[in-house]
Amino acid sequence: MPHVITQACCGDASCVYACPVNCIHPTPDEPDFGIAEMLYIDPSTCVDCGACVSACPVGAIVPGHRLPETAARFADVNAGHYGEPATDEARFPVRAEWRLPMAPITKPARLGGAAPGELRVAIVGSGPSAMYAADELLKHREVKVSVFERLSQPFGLARFGVAPDHESTRSVANLFDEIARHPNITIALNTEIGRDITLDELRRTHHAVLWAGGAPTDRPLAIPGVDLEGVQSATSVVGWYNGHPDFAYSAPDLGTERAVVIGNGNVALDVARIFTADPERLATTSIDQTALAALRGSSIREVVVVARRGPEHAAFTLPELIGLADGPAHVWVDPSELVGVDPDAIDDPTVAAKVSLLHEISQREKPTEPFIRLSFGYTPLEVVGDGRATGVKFVKTGTDQESVIDAGLVLTAVGYRGRAVPGLPFDEAKGTVAHVEGRIVEAGEPIAGLYVTGWIKRGPSGFIGTNKTDSGETVKHLLADAEAGVLPHPGSAAVPV
Ligand code: NAP
């Protein structure tokens, strides 16, 4: 039986390169790679060799015969992704042109005649995009990488953003640990750029500086009442239960029976799952112990995750919905909110599968245990309350029908946002550093020796592994600039490497 990719798929595409028969799609060269919610194994071409299993950094690939019951749905998701008929031509219309060389062997580039370790690259941040960039750079013995991390522990969102019950996904830290053990990399912890060392100092001492500082703030939700007590961002809760030092004082008030989460991306699902999980199960994870103690005393019985658009536009991904539906969580959808949304009328197979699963969930008994209610089509108008939140007023999207959901805790989960970096050109509209394919630009011109990657480059979207391709693009340009001799020399902006 062929192999199957499951929920933890991080999208870093290591499996694609390891596969000897090119049966994993979309590949980074295929157009839907950037928007795919996971990668898929084509069972009709998989030869069951297991090369992908060894390559996957998060243990997301399982031989079909060992697929646990809770992941059984992924066999169909993999097989059905490209639909019938199952010919290559039908599934991958221009596949022959896109086909990657199998297990490509690239000749190590010699960088502009530099000696081993001579090309010094500073990376700011140590999250997934930083570590994937370091990994690419360290393939060249001429490069020495210095990573600068503000916190006392490395790996950013891989440590402080991934939910504690997503243990497979968290295991990507093992890959980053391995990268960090390379002899040509150092990681300076507790080191903040602008406080402990300036950007100018970094530029003076390195040939290139690669900014990988992420998108550390939340998108604001501009409705009345968001400043009331009992309202906070979902990301502050994520930081709190993951022991992020910035969020040690962000404990949510769990002494209420209902919480409302505004927005239905994967962050919303993460928080809703943790709030309704059995604390005994959470106790077996890496959850912060203070958070665990608070969750043990929680009064929350229902978390309502509210989207302003319909189920066909849900921001959560199919793998996460499957994990919710078939895992230990209790989840429910009011069938009346799905009326008229027909999965068979939806072309996109991922969206159709999501809607179909939502219908299935809506046919379940409404849970009696603490549960998650997925709600669709309500635009938030204001958080109501007098000093403290007591609920959220919504309008049914596209109508003037208003209603209030009572809740003592309101979480905004409307996405992350990048923060301007002093000294780097910033695109306020996008919340990203201005760049062209990773080269930081001012007035359209690249600034020699300055690069960017990750969420502060492309915006807060995608999964941990998405950063591999993103950082690969930035590093490719950095190395091309080294090769072309246009990187500034440390100590003198004019002398090339
Ligand atoms: P997200 O996926 O961008 O979702 C944002 C949600 O907020 C959407 O439902 C959006 O609705 C809603 N929203 C935005 N503005 C709003 C407004 N003014 N009023 C009401 N709703 C509003 O953001 P996220 O959940 O923070 O996730 C960020 C990224 O991290 C995503 O790529 C996500 O997949 C990834 N992530 C992945 C995992 C995982 O794989 N397990 C876990 C966490 C995060 P509209 O769609 O209508 O705009």
XYZ file of C-alpha atoms and ligand atoms in Angstrom:
545
model
C 0.000 0.000 0.000
C 1.417 3.430 -0.862
C 2.501 6.035 1.620
C 0.172 8.757 2.850
C 0.890 12.335 3.960
C -0.996 13.287 7.127
C -1.923 16.287 9.256
C 1.533 17.446 10.337
C 2.633 18.133 6.709
C 4.805 21.243 7.005
C 5.172 21.779 3.268
C 8.969 22.069 3.267
C 9.022 19.673 0.276
C 12.013 17.638 1.509
C 9.917 14.603 0.554
C 9.545 15.880 -3.004
C 13.312 15.884 -3.474
C 13.745 12.513 -1.787
C 11.077 10.768 -3.875
C 12.708 8.755 -6.681
C 9.527 8.561 -8.781
C 8.241 12.126 -8.448
C 4.919 11.099 -6.953
C 4.573 13.941 -4.428
C 2.805 17.118 -5.482
C 2.644 19.998 -5.798
C 6.403 20.368 -6.167
C 7.950 23.789 -5.482
C 8.025 24.318 -9.261
C 4.307 23.702 -9.746
C 1.973 26.684 -9.703
C -0.215 25.613 -6.786
C 2.721 24.953 -4.436
C 2.415 28.332 -2.700
C -1.284 27.936 -1.967
C -1.583 24.201 -1.315
C -2.779 23.340 2.188
C -0.549 20.261 2.236
C 1.403 18.021 -0.150
C -0.131 14.867 -1.559
C 1.204 11.451 -2.572
C -0.145 10.040 -5.803
C -0.900 6.420 -4.847
C -0.884 5.262 -8.447
C 2.801 6.126 -8.875
C 4.129 5.701 -5.305
C 6.507 2.730 -5.217
C 6.324 2.463 -1.445
C 10.079 2.901 -0.989
C 9.859 5.060 2.132
C 12.455 7.639 1.023
C 9.955 10.395 1.813
C 9.486 9.091 5.349
C 13.174 9.553 6.102
C 13.235 12.999 4.511
C 10.153 14.429 6.284
C 11.277 16.552 9.265
C 7.955 16.217 11.122
C 7.039 12.543 10.729
C 3.974 13.382 8.652
C 4.350 10.507 6.157
C 3.064 7.082 7.086
C 3.023 3.789 5.161
C -0.612 3.166 4.240
C -0.815 -0.083 6.218
C 0.256 1.746 9.382
C -2.141 4.647 9.053
C -3.855 5.144 12.427
C -7.633 5.281 12.492
C -7.557 9.000 13.344
C -5.647 9.672 10.108
C -7.536 7.233 7.854
C -9.210 10.115 6.022
C -5.839 11.244 4.691
C -5.619 8.159 2.433
C -8.625 9.470 0.498
C -7.364 13.047 0.637
C -4.076 11.968 -0.968
C -5.695 9.727 -3.544
C -8.501 12.085 -4.393
C -6.638 15.340 -4.601
C -6.339 15.463 -8.345
C -9.567 13.582 -8.988
C -10.405 11.254 -11.849
C -9.388 10.271 -14.474
C -6.084 9.340 -12.945
C -3.861 9.830 -15.953
C -0.765 11.967 -15.535
C -1.938 14.281 -18.296
C -5.247 14.931 -16.585
C -3.722 15.490 -13.172
C -0.643 17.465 -14.099
C -1.388 19.091 -17.440
C 2.138 20.320 -18.136
C 3.850 17.950 -15.788
C 6.599 16.987 -18.204
C 7.872 20.576 -18.312
C 7.729 21.006 -14.549
C 9.154 17.639 -13.682
C 12.100 18.018 -11.380
C 15.195 15.926 -11.838
C 14.875 13.023 -9.438
C 16.971 13.566 -6.315
C 18.817 16.491 -7.944
C 22.534 16.622 -7.275
C 23.805 20.161 -7.360
C 27.468 20.929 -7.720
C 28.561 22.966 -4.698
C 29.058 26.517 -5.910
C 32.443 28.149 -5.314
C 31.687 31.573 -4.065
C 33.675 34.261 -5.770
C 36.971 32.628 -4.845
C 36.346 33.140 -1.105
C 38.304 30.999 1.342
C 36.469 28.565 3.676
C 34.523 30.496 6.303
C 35.451 33.849 4.763
C 31.943 34.979 3.800
C 30.270 36.129 6.998
C 26.454 36.202 7.021
C 24.432 37.489 9.977
C 20.891 36.160 10.353
C 18.535 38.076 12.617
C 16.061 35.738 14.296
C 16.269 31.987 14.780
C 12.787 30.865 13.729
C 12.006 28.477 10.863
C 12.854 30.926 8.057
C 16.194 31.760 9.719
C 17.126 28.118 10.231
C 16.152 27.051 6.701
C 18.213 29.975 5.369
C 21.162 28.940 7.537
C 20.824 25.386 6.244
C 21.039 26.581 2.637
C 23.990 28.877 3.342
C 25.902 26.217 5.254
C 25.968 24.018 2.167
C 28.809 26.320 1.088
C 32.007 25.946 3.045
C 32.949 29.556 2.299
C 30.042 30.747 4.484
C 30.057 31.323 8.213
C 26.650 32.062 9.734
C 26.043 34.064 12.914
C 22.465 33.928 14.180
C 21.191 36.586 16.592
C 18.157 35.724 18.720
C 16.395 38.098 21.139
C 15.014 35.327 23.376
C 16.867 32.885 25.609
C 15.705 29.935 23.487
C 15.963 29.540 19.717
C 13.598 28.507 16.878
C 10.861 31.145 17.166
C 7.381 29.971 16.210
C 8.554 26.358 15.924
C 8.924 26.523 19.723
C 6.540 29.299 20.785
C 3.874 29.210 18.050
C 3.072 25.550 17.351
C 0.376 24.172 19.650
C 1.740 21.829 22.332
C -0.560 18.992 21.235
C 0.905 19.150 17.710
C 3.924 17.144 18.727
C 4.857 15.953 15.232
C 4.995 19.526 13.984
C 7.047 20.570 17.001
C 9.583 17.862 16.154
C 10.839 20.116 13.345
C 12.969 21.559 16.163
C 15.109 18.397 15.870
C 15.987 19.415 12.310
C 16.843 22.925 13.486
C 18.975 21.487 16.310
C 20.879 19.500 13.723
C 21.441 22.613 11.603
C 22.587 24.475 14.720
C 25.242 21.813 15.331
C 27.056 22.639 12.061
C 30.586 23.842 12.835
C 30.139 27.009 10.739
C 27.162 28.431 12.655
C 26.926 30.242 15.966
C 23.707 31.316 17.686
C 23.861 34.297 20.047
C 20.836 34.118 22.364
C 19.485 37.025 24.456
C 20.772 39.370 21.794
C 18.418 41.987 20.445
C 19.264 44.073 17.421
C 18.869 47.719 18.344
C 19.448 47.042 22.047
C 22.548 44.841 22.343
C 23.962 45.412 18.886
C 22.890 47.755 16.112
C 22.001 46.907 12.550
C 24.892 49.126 11.437
C 27.300 47.130 13.589
C 26.041 43.925 12.023
C 26.522 45.392 8.556
C 30.031 46.547 9.414
C 31.061 43.098 10.600
C 29.356 40.866 8.038
C 29.253 40.656 4.262
C 25.505 40.207 4.375
C 22.701 40.607 6.881
C 19.584 38.497 6.430
C 16.580 39.728 8.393
C 14.341 36.852 9.527
C 12.575 38.533 12.435
C 9.058 37.313 11.594
C 5.752 39.123 12.041
C 5.660 39.644 15.797
C 2.406 41.570 16.264
C -1.291 40.981 15.621
C -3.462 42.494 12.977
C -5.668 44.860 14.921
C -9.419 44.306 14.876
C -10.906 47.786 14.633
C -14.286 47.426 16.326
C -15.622 49.168 19.443
C -15.031 47.346 22.699
C -11.802 45.539 21.809
C -10.110 47.376 24.685
C -12.495 45.943 27.283
C -11.156 43.556 29.872
C -11.640 39.977 28.785
C -10.598 40.702 25.184
C -7.149 39.698 23.970
C -5.435 38.362 20.897
C -5.370 34.629 20.264
C -1.643 34.895 19.584
C -1.049 36.180 23.132
C -2.804 33.043 24.372
C -0.621 30.887 22.102
C 2.469 32.582 23.575
C 1.086 32.087 27.097
C 0.459 28.337 26.824
C 3.785 27.830 25.055
C 5.790 29.617 27.770
C 6.877 32.574 25.608
C 8.471 35.036 28.051
C 6.720 38.040 26.454
C 3.327 36.499 27.291
C 3.908 35.263 30.827
C 1.358 37.847 32.024
C -1.180 37.196 29.244
C -3.169 34.533 31.067
C -6.744 34.592 29.741
C -9.641 34.659 32.215
C -10.947 31.097 32.056
C -13.648 31.643 34.662
C -16.360 31.886 32.044
C -18.428 29.201 30.329
C -18.152 30.511 26.784
C -15.321 32.054 24.785
C -15.691 33.586 21.341
C -12.816 33.527 18.870
C -13.109 36.028 16.002
C -11.529 34.684 12.805
C -11.215 31.023 11.799
C -7.618 30.473 10.705
C -5.452 27.706 12.117
C -4.493 29.894 15.097
C -8.179 30.103 16.063
C -8.476 26.305 15.850
C -5.308 25.803 17.898
C -6.564 27.957 20.755
C -10.069 26.478 20.639
C -8.618 22.954 20.758
C -6.368 23.701 23.721
C -9.197 25.409 25.641
C -11.496 22.401 25.230
C -8.885 19.642 25.593
C -8.750 17.247 28.490
C -6.014 18.687 30.770
C -4.770 15.156 31.475
C -3.942 14.788 27.798
C -2.306 18.227 27.696
C -0.205 17.182 30.693
C 1.633 14.726 28.418
C 2.680 17.561 26.074
C 5.204 20.370 26.337
C 2.537 22.864 27.473
C 3.677 25.496 29.960
C 2.976 24.236 33.473
C 1.395 27.486 34.719
C -0.953 27.440 31.730
C -1.773 23.801 32.393
C -2.672 24.571 35.999
C -4.965 27.385 34.827
C -6.603 25.113 32.241
C -7.238 22.472 34.897
C -9.386 25.029 36.725
C -11.079 26.355 33.576
C -14.861 26.846 33.466
C -14.988 26.984 29.665
C -17.585 24.648 28.158
C -17.868 26.098 24.663
C -15.534 27.944 22.307
C -17.335 29.533 19.370
C -15.014 30.144 16.410
C -16.749 32.754 14.269
C -15.930 33.510 10.640
C -17.322 36.473 8.768
C -17.526 34.465 5.543
C -19.102 31.136 4.644
C -17.676 27.624 5.078
C -16.341 27.584 1.520
C -14.010 30.435 2.525
C -12.834 28.957 5.826
C -9.276 30.047 6.602
C -8.420 26.882 8.520
C -6.787 24.183 6.426
C -8.185 20.775 5.519
C -5.531 18.815 7.475
C -6.333 20.824 10.604
C -10.081 20.282 10.162
C -9.514 16.538 9.745
C -7.382 16.531 12.895
C -10.175 18.299 14.734
C -12.928 16.044 13.400
C -11.155 12.720 13.908
C -8.990 13.524 16.919
C -9.899 13.824 20.581
C -11.554 17.271 20.267
C -15.330 17.683 20.352
C -16.512 19.847 17.511
C -19.889 20.821 16.151
C -21.417 22.945 13.414
C -25.011 24.152 13.408
C -26.505 22.506 10.262
C -28.524 25.659 9.521
C -25.272 27.511 8.783
C -24.439 25.076 5.964
C -27.744 25.218 4.133
C -27.170 25.797 0.415
C -23.434 25.098 0.557
C -23.048 22.017 -1.611
C -19.618 20.365 -1.761
C -20.477 18.796 -5.130
C -20.865 22.255 -6.630
C -17.362 23.296 -5.542
C -14.541 22.817 -8.078
C -11.573 23.077 -5.732
C -11.141 19.559 -4.259
C -9.634 20.843 -1.016
C -12.483 23.280 -0.401
C -15.038 20.639 -1.399
C -13.489 18.168 1.056
C -13.585 20.803 3.809
C -17.242 21.624 3.193
C -18.160 17.960 2.970
C -16.484 17.266 6.317
C -18.259 20.253 7.875
C -21.580 18.754 6.752
C -20.557 15.465 8.341
C -19.696 17.227 11.607
C -23.015 19.071 11.569
C -24.840 15.731 11.615
C -23.185 14.740 14.880
C -24.906 15.102 18.237
C -24.174 18.437 19.832
C -21.410 17.530 22.314
C -22.027 17.571 26.044
C -18.317 17.793 26.883
C -16.404 21.096 26.452
C -16.609 21.648 22.707
C -15.778 23.857 19.744
C -18.555 25.347 17.640
C -17.532 26.438 14.168
C -19.774 29.278 13.071
C -19.941 30.946 9.667
C -21.189 34.159 8.129
C -21.136 36.594 11.057
C -19.245 39.886 10.870
C -18.209 41.294 14.267
C -19.647 44.752 15.043
C -18.550 45.355 18.628
C -17.533 43.703 21.849
C -20.272 44.484 24.337
C -19.860 44.922 28.077
C -19.397 47.519 30.749
C -15.718 47.584 31.643
C -15.577 43.813 30.993
C -16.603 41.923 27.895
C -19.918 40.126 28.196
C -20.363 39.194 24.550
C -19.862 40.073 20.909
C -22.428 41.709 18.669
C -22.397 40.369 15.113
C -24.337 41.128 11.959
C -25.185 38.245 9.644
C -22.884 39.020 6.746
C -24.721 40.568 3.821
C -27.846 41.307 5.906
C -28.799 43.744 8.659
C -29.701 41.031 11.184
C -27.790 41.631 14.377
C -27.285 39.190 17.223
C -25.118 38.885 20.325
C -23.171 35.825 21.429
C -22.679 35.999 25.185
C -19.089 35.315 26.213
C -16.840 36.312 29.092
C -13.697 35.880 27.005
C -13.175 37.202 23.475
C -10.117 36.354 21.416
C -9.216 38.091 18.188
C -7.557 35.678 15.738
C -7.435 37.804 12.613
C -3.810 37.173 11.657
C -0.294 38.323 12.496
C 1.372 41.503 11.255
C 4.973 42.497 10.662
C 6.477 45.436 12.548
C 8.668 48.076 10.907
C 12.368 47.456 11.486
C 14.386 50.619 12.229
C 16.863 51.080 9.389
C 15.016 48.912 6.859
C 12.512 50.155 4.260
C 9.031 49.018 5.227
C 5.889 48.480 3.192
C 3.170 49.679 5.597
C 0.314 48.314 3.501
C 1.686 44.775 3.494
C 3.437 44.926 6.864
C 6.611 43.583 5.259
C 10.140 44.788 4.594
C 10.365 46.124 1.034
C 12.170 43.594 -1.143
C 12.445 41.957 -4.527
C 12.740 38.176 -4.171
C 14.517 38.596 -0.845
C 16.874 41.438 -1.778
C 15.896 44.437 0.389
C 15.204 47.405 -1.853
C 14.895 51.154 -1.415
C 13.219 53.113 -4.209
C 13.304 49.908 -6.241
C 17.089 49.475 -5.950
C 18.688 46.653 -3.922
C 20.628 47.734 -0.845
C 23.946 45.873 -1.077
C 24.283 43.159 1.540
C 20.746 43.324 2.972
C 18.263 40.463 2.601
C 14.988 39.331 4.123
C 13.096 36.072 4.521
C 10.075 34.528 6.238
C 6.886 36.280 7.355
C 8.527 39.708 7.379
C 9.288 39.084 3.674
C 6.097 37.454 2.332
C 3.539 38.225 5.054
C 2.082 35.897 7.706
C 0.964 32.948 5.620
C 1.875 29.326 5.049
C 3.336 26.651 7.288
C 6.692 26.093 8.923
C 8.052 24.264 5.888
C 6.906 26.994 3.491
C 9.925 28.889 4.766
C 12.306 26.399 3.179
C 11.372 27.455 -0.333
C 11.081 31.106 0.693
C 14.510 31.156 2.327
C 15.925 29.181 -0.601
C 14.937 32.033 -2.913
C 16.567 34.689 -0.716
C 19.745 32.683 -0.228
C 19.988 32.012 -3.966
C 20.149 35.771 -4.564
C 22.566 36.342 -1.690
C 24.918 33.717 -3.098
C 24.562 35.132 -6.610
C 25.557 38.556 -5.251
C 28.563 37.004 -3.494
C 29.500 35.295 -6.733
C 29.132 38.565 -8.636
C 31.340 40.342 -6.092
C 28.746 42.948 -5.165
C 28.529 42.266 -1.427
C 30.079 44.980 0.710
C 33.229 43.926 2.555
C 32.999 44.113 6.333
C 34.701 47.278 7.455
C 34.439 48.894 4.067
C 31.260 49.262 2.068
C 33.196 49.493 -1.162
C 35.462 46.430 -1.262
C 33.792 43.350 -2.747
C 34.339 39.825 -1.415
P -5.279 33.525 8.894
O -5.173 32.136 8.437
O -4.879 34.615 7.967
O -6.821 33.743 9.346
C -7.288 35.017 9.710
C -8.777 34.946 9.987
O -9.188 36.225 10.464
C -9.626 34.650 8.756
O -10.722 33.854 9.130
C -10.107 36.047 8.342
O -11.318 36.064 7.662
C -10.321 36.659 9.717
N -10.373 38.108 9.692
C -9.445 38.977 9.233
N -9.861 40.250 9.417
C -11.080 40.174 10.007
C -12.027 41.128 10.433
N -11.798 42.424 10.312
N -13.176 40.684 10.997
C -13.422 39.367 11.131
N -12.563 38.405 10.743
C -11.405 38.808 10.186
O -4.449 33.810 10.220
P -3.891 32.877 11.388
O -4.901 31.936 11.890
O -3.250 33.848 12.324
O -2.738 32.033 10.688
C -1.575 32.654 10.118
C -0.814 31.628 9.306
O -0.211 30.674 10.167
C -1.689 30.845 8.333
O -0.993 30.610 7.146
C -1.917 29.548 9.077
O -2.235 28.451 8.228
C -0.577 29.373 9.763
N -0.731 28.490 10.921
C -0.684 27.159 10.692
C -0.896 26.289 11.737
C -0.902 24.815 11.469
O -0.543 24.383 10.397
N -1.337 24.024 12.420
C -1.144 26.763 13.021
C -1.180 28.137 13.227
C -0.980 28.994 12.162
P -11.353 36.296 6.072
O -10.841 35.020 5.481
O -12.784 36.572 5.794
O -10.451 37.470 5.775
